[in-house]
Amino acid sequence: METSFTLAGLASQLLVGLSRAMILFIVSSGLSFILGVLRVPNVAHGSLYMIGAFAAHTIAVAFEGSAAGFWLAMLCAPLVVAVISLVAERLLFCHLYEREHLMLLLFTFALMLILGDLTKMTWGADYRSIVAPPLLQGSVPVLGTAFPRYNLFLLMVGPLVAIGLWLLSTKTKFGKIARAAAVDREMVGAIGINVSWVFAFAFVLGCLLAGLGGALVSPTISITLGMDHSIIIEAFLIVTIGGLGNIWGAMVGSLIFGITQSVGVLVLPQFAIVFPYLAVVVILTLKPTGLLKSVW
Amino acid sequence: MVKNILRTPSFLWTAAVLLVLLLVPFIAGRFYVYILAVIFVWGLLAMSLNLLVGHGGAYQFHHGAFYGVGAYTAGLIITKTALPAWIGLCAGPVAAAFTGLVVGAFCVRLNKLYFGMLQISLGSLIWILALRWYSLTNGDDGIHGIPMPDLLSGSVPAYYFILIVVSVCLALMYLILKSPFGATLRAVRDNPQRCQAVGINVRRHQLLGIVIATFFAGVAGVLFVVLEGSVFPDMLFWVLSLEIFIMCLLGGWFTFFGPMLGAAIMVALRTFVGSYTEYWTLILGVVLILLIFFLPDGIMGINFRTWLRNRERRRSTDVVR
């Protein structure tokens, strides 16, 4: 116990927390994006994350764990998830946009139930894992501790996703239309834009991020059923404390969540998981609408 | 006035159903008695949620947390203290209502989706405490074999106890919804701004609604302990809260008994489809999507509507004659 309080121990825990925060960010930014544009809390987000991880495993195994297979898995698993979400959106979800939020929420819950069982049917209840390519194996010395290379990789991908998403939503025409449609969908429709497809694209993009998060997390944890339940609740909390629909809010929330948990391990290992939740409660008590400005 | 209530057809129907339910243990096997008791517990839980969502219009996203608090309070008092079991059973709903008061006080400051999201976070904090506080709650294992008072041991006495308590609770809920408070709650649901304008304290009414609903959720939690003799952290988990929503949706939001019917369908699905295939949640999901698309008012909702229409028609033809 005493040794874990050293500076090196703290630094290594911080870095672990940061890389965990990056996964949380990628997943919750997708959730936040859907919330911001469609105003639907997508309960199925966790299931899509899980499917992303399973799909990454299948692709990686198909290439016998080679480095090329790994990179292909990282690329294609999110696309698999995107296709699934596109089908669900065009087939069913797009007919419900006029309904109450509660109905939309329950629809995504139904989607979660169905996807959960379909995942069980397709991949079974076994524990799986995939191996990172040699380039990302091993560790490098950072601040006096050995830090896994894969976590460094995550620390690079996370900010890239954040910047990409920020550029997309503020600098491109699609982003501007999407934000306008979130504020006043009828007006956007009236000036001749097909709002339904804007929503579809936003939904699929958000789900793609869930799949990406699942693919990226797969080398660090064992892939199994039930990983959807824990991530979705964390993602919801992150989005809430960050400010609904705000990408940078999702980043801030993820950092708070990841770091409080990893530092909490040093203080009270058994209750480490409680710290992020406590942080959430403190933040929401002080600032009920989240730290950063909500988009609506 | 009481005489009038006693003569209404719905009262007579309710009395008849109650009489049949009292006789069930003499006719049906133990398994069905147990299933009926489960339906009552879940039905009470769903109806307490409906009090808030259907009648109050609040996004009570984590109702299961209060159900769990009620159950855990009862379980902990019975197993960890020397107090009589009855005190534990009575303390459950009170603890749930108190939790509802604290959580609700934070939530009512916000509206709609933010209300729901905040409640999910606060509820999850309770869940994570129950999951991780091993020395108190036994973590994921939960607490099993909670001893009951002699009066309640055995499945048939437990059935009668649950039936009586649920009936009393439903009667109370009915009176609450009929009262001026119930009317105000519905007014707040339909137009909060106008309510504020005419001088109704919207937040206080919502908070009171939450306290009442969480009290009944706590009662349901205690009844679960009476029935199963165990508590576990999944009772506080967020997925259960969504399942309660499904029960309300199945039966119908704006009807009184709708959620009870929804609970019955849900329990039947889980028990009978669940014994046939392990993929019963897939079927539940499909049913849910079908409901959202074709029967958004639930099963009772549609019956109620056609029944009203037929009655109107009958009345209008009466006038013509």
mmCIF file of N, CA, C and O in Angstrom, chain A residues 43-110:
data_model
loop_
_atom_site.group_PDB
_atom_site.id
_atom_site.type_symbol
_atom_site.label_atom_id
_atom_site.label_comp_id
_atom_site.label_asym_id
_atom_site.label_seq_id
_atom_site.Cartn_x
_atom_site.Cartn_y
_atom_site.Cartn_z
ATOM 1 N N VAL A 43 -29.796 4.675 -25.724
ATOM 2 C CA VAL A 43 -29.486 3.625 -24.761
ATOM 3 C C VAL A 43 -28.735 2.476 -25.424
ATOM 4 O O VAL A 43 -27.951 1.770 -24.798
ATOM 5 N N ALA A 44 -28.940 2.301 -26.737
ATOM 6 C CA ALA A 44 -28.297 1.201 -27.455
ATOM 7 C C ALA A 44 -26.813 1.467 -27.690
ATOM 8 O O ALA A 44 -26.115 0.613 -28.236
ATOM 9 N N HIS A 45 -26.337 2.615 -27.294
ATOM 10 C CA HIS A 45 -24.945 2.989 -27.543
ATOM 11 C C HIS A 45 -23.959 1.963 -26.973
ATOM 12 O O HIS A 45 -22.969 1.622 -27.609
ATOM 13 N N GLY A 46 -24.261 1.486 -25.762
ATOM 14 C CA GLY A 46 -23.390 0.505 -25.130
ATOM 15 C C GLY A 46 -23.352 -0.792 -25.922
ATOM 16 O O GLY A 46 -22.294 -1.416 -26.063
ATOM 17 N N SER A 47 -24.499 -1.197 -26.461
ATOM 18 C CA SER A 47 -24.542 -2.433 -27.242
ATOM 19 C C SER A 47 -23.710 -2.283 -28.507
ATOM 20 O O SER A 47 -23.031 -3.232 -28.923
ATOM 21 N N LEU A 48 -23.748 -1.096 -29.105
ATOM 22 C CA LEU A 48 -22.972 -0.878 -30.329
ATOM 23 C C LEU A 48 -21.479 -0.902 -30.014
ATOM 24 O O LEU A 48 -20.677 -1.408 -30.803
ATOM 25 N N TYR A 49 -21.128 -0.393 -28.858
ATOM 26 C CA TYR A 49 -19.738 -0.452 -28.385
ATOM 27 C C TYR A 49 -19.297 -1.907 -28.238
ATOM 28 O O TYR A 49 -18.216 -2.301 -28.694
ATOM 29 N N MET A 50 -20.194 -2.706 -27.647
ATOM 30 C CA MET A 50 -19.879 -4.131 -27.464
ATOM 31 C C MET A 50 -19.744 -4.829 -28.815
ATOM 32 O O MET A 50 -18.806 -5.616 -29.029
ATOM 33 N N ILE A 51 -20.648 -4.505 -29.736
ATOM 34 C CA ILE A 51 -20.573 -5.127 -31.055
ATOM 35 C C ILE A 51 -19.278 -4.715 -31.750
ATOM 36 O O ILE A 51 -18.634 -5.520 -32.428
ATOM 37 N N GLY A 52 -18.869 -3.471 -31.550
ATOM 38 C CA GLY A 52 -17.598 -3.014 -32.108
ATOM 39 C C GLY A 52 -16.443 -3.875 -31.623
ATOM 40 O O GLY A 52 -15.580 -4.290 -32.414
ATOM 41 N N ALA A 53 -16.443 -4.179 -30.331
ATOM 42 C CA ALA A 53 -15.359 -4.992 -29.770
ATOM 43 C C ALA A 53 -15.395 -6.412 -30.327
ATOM 44 O O ALA A 53 -14.364 -6.970 -30.718
ATOM 45 N N PHE A 54 -16.604 -7.001 -30.381
ATOM 46 C CA PHE A 54 -16.716 -8.367 -30.899
ATOM 47 C C PHE A 54 -16.322 -8.432 -32.373
ATOM 48 O O PHE A 54 -15.633 -9.359 -32.808
ATOM 49 N N ALA A 55 -16.768 -7.426 -33.134
ATOM 50 C CA ALA A 55 -16.450 -7.415 -34.562
ATOM 51 C C ALA A 55 -14.946 -7.279 -34.757
ATOM 52 O O ALA A 55 -14.355 -7.960 -35.610
ATOM 53 N N ALA A 56 -14.314 -6.443 -33.942
ATOM 54 C CA ALA A 56 -12.862 -6.287 -34.037
ATOM 55 C C ALA A 56 -12.180 -7.621 -33.770
ATOM 56 O O ALA A 56 -11.229 -7.998 -34.459
ATOM 57 N N HIS A 57 -12.699 -8.349 -32.788
ATOM 58 C CA HIS A 57 -12.116 -9.653 -32.466
ATOM 59 C C HIS A 57 -12.236 -10.611 -33.645
ATOM 60 O O HIS A 57 -11.272 -11.281 -34.024
ATOM 61 N N THR A 58 -13.427 -10.653 -34.242
ATOM 62 C CA THR A 58 -13.651 -11.567 -35.363
ATOM 63 C C THR A 58 -12.710 -11.249 -36.524
ATOM 64 O O THR A 58 -12.103 -12.148 -37.114
ATOM 65 N N ILE A 59 -12.583 -9.950 -36.828
ATOM 66 C CA ILE A 59 -11.718 -9.574 -37.949
ATOM 67 C C ILE A 59 -10.262 -9.890 -37.625
ATOM 68 O O ILE A 59 -9.533 -10.437 -38.454
ATOM 69 N N ALA A 60 -9.855 -9.590 -36.395
ATOM 70 C CA ALA A 60 -8.460 -9.847 -36.020
ATOM 71 C C ALA A 60 -8.156 -11.343 -36.071
ATOM 72 O O ALA A 60 -7.079 -11.749 -36.521
ATOM 73 N N VAL A 61 -9.116 -12.160 -35.638
ATOM 74 C CA VAL A 61 -8.908 -13.609 -35.651
ATOM 75 C C VAL A 61 -8.854 -14.126 -37.088
ATOM 76 O O VAL A 61 -8.058 -15.007 -37.425
ATOM 77 N N ALA A 62 -9.678 -13.537 -37.960
ATOM 78 C CA ALA A 62 -9.692 -13.961 -39.364
ATOM 79 C C ALA A 62 -8.323 -13.755 -40.006
ATOM 80 O O ALA A 62 -7.947 -14.483 -40.932
ATOM 81 N N PHE A 63 -7.586 -12.773 -39.532
ATOM 82 C CA PHE A 63 -6.241 -12.532 -40.072
ATOM 83 C C PHE A 63 -5.165 -13.136 -39.169
ATOM 84 O O PHE A 63 -4.020 -12.722 -39.200
ATOM 85 N N GLU A 64 -5.559 -14.098 -38.352
ATOM 86 C CA GLU A 64 -4.649 -14.829 -37.473
ATOM 87 C C GLU A 64 -3.791 -13.910 -36.609
ATOM 88 O O GLU A 64 -2.607 -14.154 -36.392
ATOM 89 N N GLY A 65 -4.409 -12.822 -36.159
ATOM 90 C CA GLY A 65 -3.711 -11.953 -35.211
ATOM 91 C C GLY A 65 -2.539 -11.187 -35.787
ATOM 92 O O GLY A 65 -1.708 -10.674 -35.043
ATOM 93 N N SER A 66 -2.448 -11.079 -37.115
ATOM 94 C CA SER A 66 -1.345 -10.323 -37.703
ATOM 95 C C SER A 66 -1.575 -8.831 -37.501
ATOM 96 O O SER A 66 -2.689 -8.391 -37.189
ATOM 97 N N ALA A 67 -0.502 -8.052 -37.680
ATOM 98 C CA ALA A 67 -0.612 -6.612 -37.474
ATOM 99 C C ALA A 67 -1.606 -6.009 -38.461
ATOM 100 O O ALA A 67 -2.434 -5.170 -38.100
ATOM 101 N N ALA A 68 -1.569 -6.466 -39.696
ATOM 102 C CA ALA A 68 -2.501 -5.940 -40.705
ATOM 103 C C ALA A 68 -3.938 -6.216 -40.280
ATOM 104 O O ALA A 68 -4.814 -5.356 -40.395
ATOM 105 N N GLY A 69 -4.164 -7.417 -39.744
ATOM 106 C CA GLY A 69 -5.495 -7.783 -39.284
ATOM 107 C C GLY A 69 -5.958 -6.848 -38.190
ATOM 108 O O GLY A 69 -7.116 -6.426 -38.156
ATOM 109 N N PHE A 70 -5.031 -6.494 -37.305
ATOM 110 C CA PHE A 70 -5.396 -5.598 -36.207
ATOM 111 C C PHE A 70 -5.842 -4.242 -36.740
ATOM 112 O O PHE A 70 -6.893 -3.725 -36.366
ATOM 113 N N TRP A 71 -5.034 -3.682 -37.653
ATOM 114 C CA TRP A 71 -5.392 -2.353 -38.157
ATOM 115 C C TRP A 71 -6.683 -2.397 -38.961
ATOM 116 O O TRP A 71 -7.506 -1.474 -38.882
ATOM 117 N N LEU A 72 -6.854 -3.489 -39.686
ATOM 118 C CA LEU A 72 -8.088 -3.650 -40.452
ATOM 119 C C LEU A 72 -9.288 -3.736 -39.501
ATOM 120 O O LEU A 72 -10.339 -3.147 -39.756
ATOM 121 N N ALA A 73 -9.075 -4.437 -38.374
ATOM 122 C CA ALA A 73 -10.152 -4.571 -37.386
ATOM 123 C C ALA A 73 -10.519 -3.208 -36.831
ATOM 124 O O ALA A 73 -11.694 -2.874 -36.690
ATOM 125 N N MET A 74 -9.497 -2.401 -36.521
ATOM 126 C CA MET A 74 -9.770 -1.066 -35.968
ATOM 127 C C MET A 74 -10.559 -0.220 -36.960
ATOM 128 O O MET A 74 -11.336 0.651 -36.596
ATOM 129 N N LEU A 75 -10.317 -0.490 -38.257
ATOM 130 C CA LEU A 75 -10.960 0.301 -39.303
ATOM 131 C C LEU A 75 -12.369 -0.219 -39.611
ATOM 132 O O LEU A 75 -13.310 0.554 -39.762
ATOM 133 N N CYS A 76 -12.478 -1.552 -39.695
ATOM 134 C CA CYS A 76 -13.732 -2.118 -40.200
ATOM 135 C C CYS A 76 -14.782 -2.338 -39.113
ATOM 136 O O CYS A 76 -15.975 -2.255 -39.391
ATOM 137 N N ALA A 77 -14.358 -2.613 -37.887
ATOM 138 C CA ALA A 77 -15.345 -2.873 -36.832
ATOM 139 C C ALA A 77 -16.289 -1.673 -36.645
ATOM 140 O O ALA A 77 -17.505 -1.859 -36.571
ATOM 141 N N PRO A 78 -15.758 -0.436 -36.617
ATOM 142 C CA PRO A 78 -16.687 0.690 -36.526
ATOM 143 C C PRO A 78 -17.623 0.776 -37.726
ATOM 144 O O PRO A 78 -18.790 1.150 -37.573
ATOM 145 N N LEU A 79 -17.116 0.354 -38.903
ATOM 146 C CA LEU A 79 -17.980 0.405 -40.074
ATOM 147 C C LEU A 79 -19.110 -0.613 -39.970
ATOM 148 O O LEU A 79 -20.253 -0.326 -40.373
ATOM 149 N N VAL A 80 -18.805 -1.789 -39.409
ATOM 150 C CA VAL A 80 -19.852 -2.788 -39.185
ATOM 151 C C VAL A 80 -20.947 -2.186 -38.310
ATOM 152 O O VAL A 80 -22.147 -2.276 -38.598
ATOM 153 N N VAL A 81 -20.507 -1.527 -37.229
ATOM 154 C CA VAL A 81 -21.472 -0.905 -36.303
ATOM 155 C C VAL A 81 -22.269 0.177 -37.021
ATOM 156 O O VAL A 81 -23.479 0.295 -36.847
ATOM 157 N N ALA A 82 -21.575 0.944 -37.868
ATOM 158 C CA ALA A 82 -22.259 2.014 -38.589
ATOM 159 C C ALA A 82 -23.346 1.448 -39.492
ATOM 160 O O ALA A 82 -24.449 1.987 -39.575
ATOM 161 N N VAL A 83 -23.035 0.319 -40.159
ATOM 162 C CA VAL A 83 -24.029 -0.284 -41.049
ATOM 163 C C VAL A 83 -25.240 -0.747 -40.242
ATOM 164 O O VAL A 83 -26.390 -0.496 -40.615
ATOM 165 N N ILE A 84 -24.971 -1.394 -39.092
ATOM 166 C CA ILE A 84 -26.083 -1.861 -38.249
ATOM 167 C C ILE A 84 -26.961 -0.681 -37.838
ATOM 168 O O ILE A 84 -28.195 -0.735 -37.935
ATOM 169 N N SER A 85 -26.318 0.405 -37.417
ATOM 170 C CA SER A 85 -27.111 1.540 -36.945
ATOM 171 C C SER A 85 -27.851 2.207 -38.098
ATOM 172 O O SER A 85 -28.966 2.686 -37.932
ATOM 173 N N LEU A 86 -27.221 2.206 -39.286
ATOM 174 C CA LEU A 86 -27.902 2.804 -40.441
ATOM 175 C C LEU A 86 -29.165 2.026 -40.769
ATOM 176 O O LEU A 86 -30.229 2.605 -41.023
ATOM 177 N N VAL A 87 -29.054 0.691 -40.748
ATOM 178 C CA VAL A 87 -30.223 -0.142 -41.036
ATOM 179 C C VAL A 87 -31.322 0.143 -40.011
ATOM 180 O O VAL A 87 -32.478 0.378 -40.357
ATOM 181 N N ALA A 88 -30.952 0.145 -38.709
ATOM 182 C CA ALA A 88 -31.951 0.372 -37.660
ATOM 183 C C ALA A 88 -32.585 1.751 -37.821
ATOM 184 O O ALA A 88 -33.794 1.913 -37.633
ATOM 185 N N GLU A 89 -31.776 2.724 -38.184
ATOM 186 C CA GLU A 89 -32.281 4.083 -38.282
ATOM 187 C C GLU A 89 -33.241 4.222 -39.452
ATOM 188 O O GLU A 89 -34.347 4.737 -39.299
ATOM 189 N N ARG A 90 -32.802 3.754 -40.639
ATOM 190 C CA ARG A 90 -33.637 3.938 -41.832
ATOM 191 C C ARG A 90 -34.883 3.082 -41.791
ATOM 192 O O ARG A 90 -35.944 3.454 -42.288
ATOM 193 N N LEU A 91 -34.741 1.892 -41.186
ATOM 194 C CA LEU A 91 -35.869 0.963 -41.184
ATOM 195 C C LEU A 91 -36.924 1.385 -40.164
ATOM 196 O O LEU A 91 -38.120 1.326 -40.434
ATOM 197 N N LEU A 92 -36.482 1.779 -38.978
ATOM 198 C CA LEU A 92 -37.429 1.981 -37.881
ATOM 199 C C LEU A 92 -37.364 3.378 -37.271
ATOM 200 O O LEU A 92 -38.350 4.092 -37.189
ATOM 201 N N PHE A 93 -36.161 3.754 -36.844
ATOM 202 C CA PHE A 93 -36.029 4.915 -35.979
ATOM 203 C C PHE A 93 -36.505 6.199 -36.653
ATOM 204 O O PHE A 93 -37.112 7.060 -36.006
ATOM 205 N N CYS A 94 -36.264 6.326 -37.977
ATOM 206 C CA CYS A 94 -36.558 7.588 -38.643
ATOM 207 C C CYS A 94 -38.055 7.885 -38.660
ATOM 208 O O CYS A 94 -38.458 9.025 -38.866
ATOM 209 N N HIS A 95 -38.887 6.869 -38.433
ATOM 210 C CA HIS A 95 -40.330 7.125 -38.440
ATOM 211 C C HIS A 95 -40.817 7.682 -37.108
ATOM 212 O O HIS A 95 -41.993 7.988 -36.966
ATOM 213 N N LEU A 96 -39.931 7.774 -36.133
ATOM 214 C CA LEU A 96 -40.379 8.119 -34.781
ATOM 215 C C LEU A 96 -39.994 9.529 -34.351
ATOM 216 O O LEU A 96 -40.307 9.940 -33.250
ATOM 217 N N TYR A 97 -39.288 10.261 -35.233
ATOM 218 C CA TYR A 97 -38.731 11.532 -34.773
ATOM 219 C C TYR A 97 -39.770 12.512 -34.254
ATOM 220 O O TYR A 97 -39.458 13.378 -33.450
ATOM 221 N N GLU A 98 -41.011 12.382 -34.715
ATOM 222 C CA GLU A 98 -42.034 13.327 -34.269
ATOM 223 C C GLU A 98 -42.551 12.984 -32.879
ATOM 224 O O GLU A 98 -43.267 13.769 -32.274
ATOM 225 N N ARG A 99 -42.199 11.800 -32.394
ATOM 226 C CA ARG A 99 -42.764 11.344 -31.131
ATOM 227 C C ARG A 99 -42.071 12.020 -29.942
ATOM 228 O O ARG A 99 -41.084 12.714 -30.081
ATOM 229 N N GLU A 100 -42.625 11.690 -28.762
ATOM 230 C CA GLU A 100 -42.056 12.182 -27.509
ATOM 231 C C GLU A 100 -40.653 11.608 -27.271
ATOM 232 O O GLU A 100 -40.338 10.523 -27.757
ATOM 233 N N HIS A 101 -39.856 12.303 -26.493
ATOM 234 C CA HIS A 101 -38.514 11.809 -26.164
ATOM 235 C C HIS A 101 -38.575 10.444 -25.499
ATOM 236 O O HIS A 101 -37.721 9.593 -25.717
ATOM 237 N N LEU A 102 -39.596 10.285 -24.654
ATOM 238 C CA LEU A 102 -39.703 9.050 -23.888
ATOM 239 C C LEU A 102 -39.843 7.846 -24.809
ATOM 240 O O LEU A 102 -39.227 6.801 -24.596
ATOM 241 N N MET A 103 -40.630 8.016 -25.886
ATOM 242 C CA MET A 103 -40.816 6.928 -26.833
ATOM 243 C C MET A 103 -39.508 6.630 -27.567
ATOM 244 O O MET A 103 -39.160 5.481 -27.812
ATOM 245 N N LEU A 104 -38.769 7.691 -27.898
ATOM 246 C CA LEU A 104 -37.496 7.505 -28.590
ATOM 247 C C LEU A 104 -36.527 6.754 -27.678
ATOM 248 O O LEU A 104 -35.819 5.845 -28.097
ATOM 249 N N LEU A 105 -36.530 7.157 -26.395
ATOM 250 C CA LEU A 105 -35.663 6.483 -25.427
ATOM 251 C C LEU A 105 -36.025 5.007 -25.339
ATOM 252 O O LEU A 105 -35.158 4.135 -25.365
ATOM 253 N N LEU A 106 -37.337 4.734 -25.257
ATOM 254 C CA LEU A 106 -37.760 3.340 -25.138
ATOM 255 C C LEU A 106 -37.443 2.572 -26.412
ATOM 256 O O LEU A 106 -37.126 1.388 -26.366
ATOM 257 N N PHE A 107 -37.487 3.257 -27.553
ATOM 258 C CA PHE A 107 -37.104 2.581 -28.786
ATOM 259 C C PHE A 107 -35.641 2.160 -28.729
ATOM 260 O O PHE A 107 -35.289 1.030 -29.067
ATOM 261 N N THR A 108 -34.784 3.068 -28.287
ATOM 262 C CA THR A 108 -33.361 2.697 -28.227
ATOM 263 C C THR A 108 -33.137 1.604 -27.192
ATOM 264 O O THR A 108 -32.238 0.786 -27.345
ATOM 265 N N PHE A 109 -33.995 1.582 -26.164
ATOM 266 C CA PHE A 109 -33.884 0.490 -25.189
ATOM 267 C C PHE A 109 -34.252 -0.838 -25.848
ATOM 268 O O PHE A 109 -33.577 -1.857 -25.643
ATOM 269 N N ALA A 110 -35.321 -0.816 -26.656
ATOM 270 C CA ALA A 110 -35.704 -2.032 -27.382
ATOM 271 C C ALA A 110 -34.557 -2.478 -28.279
ATOM 272 O O ALA A 110 -34.235 -3.672 -28.365
#
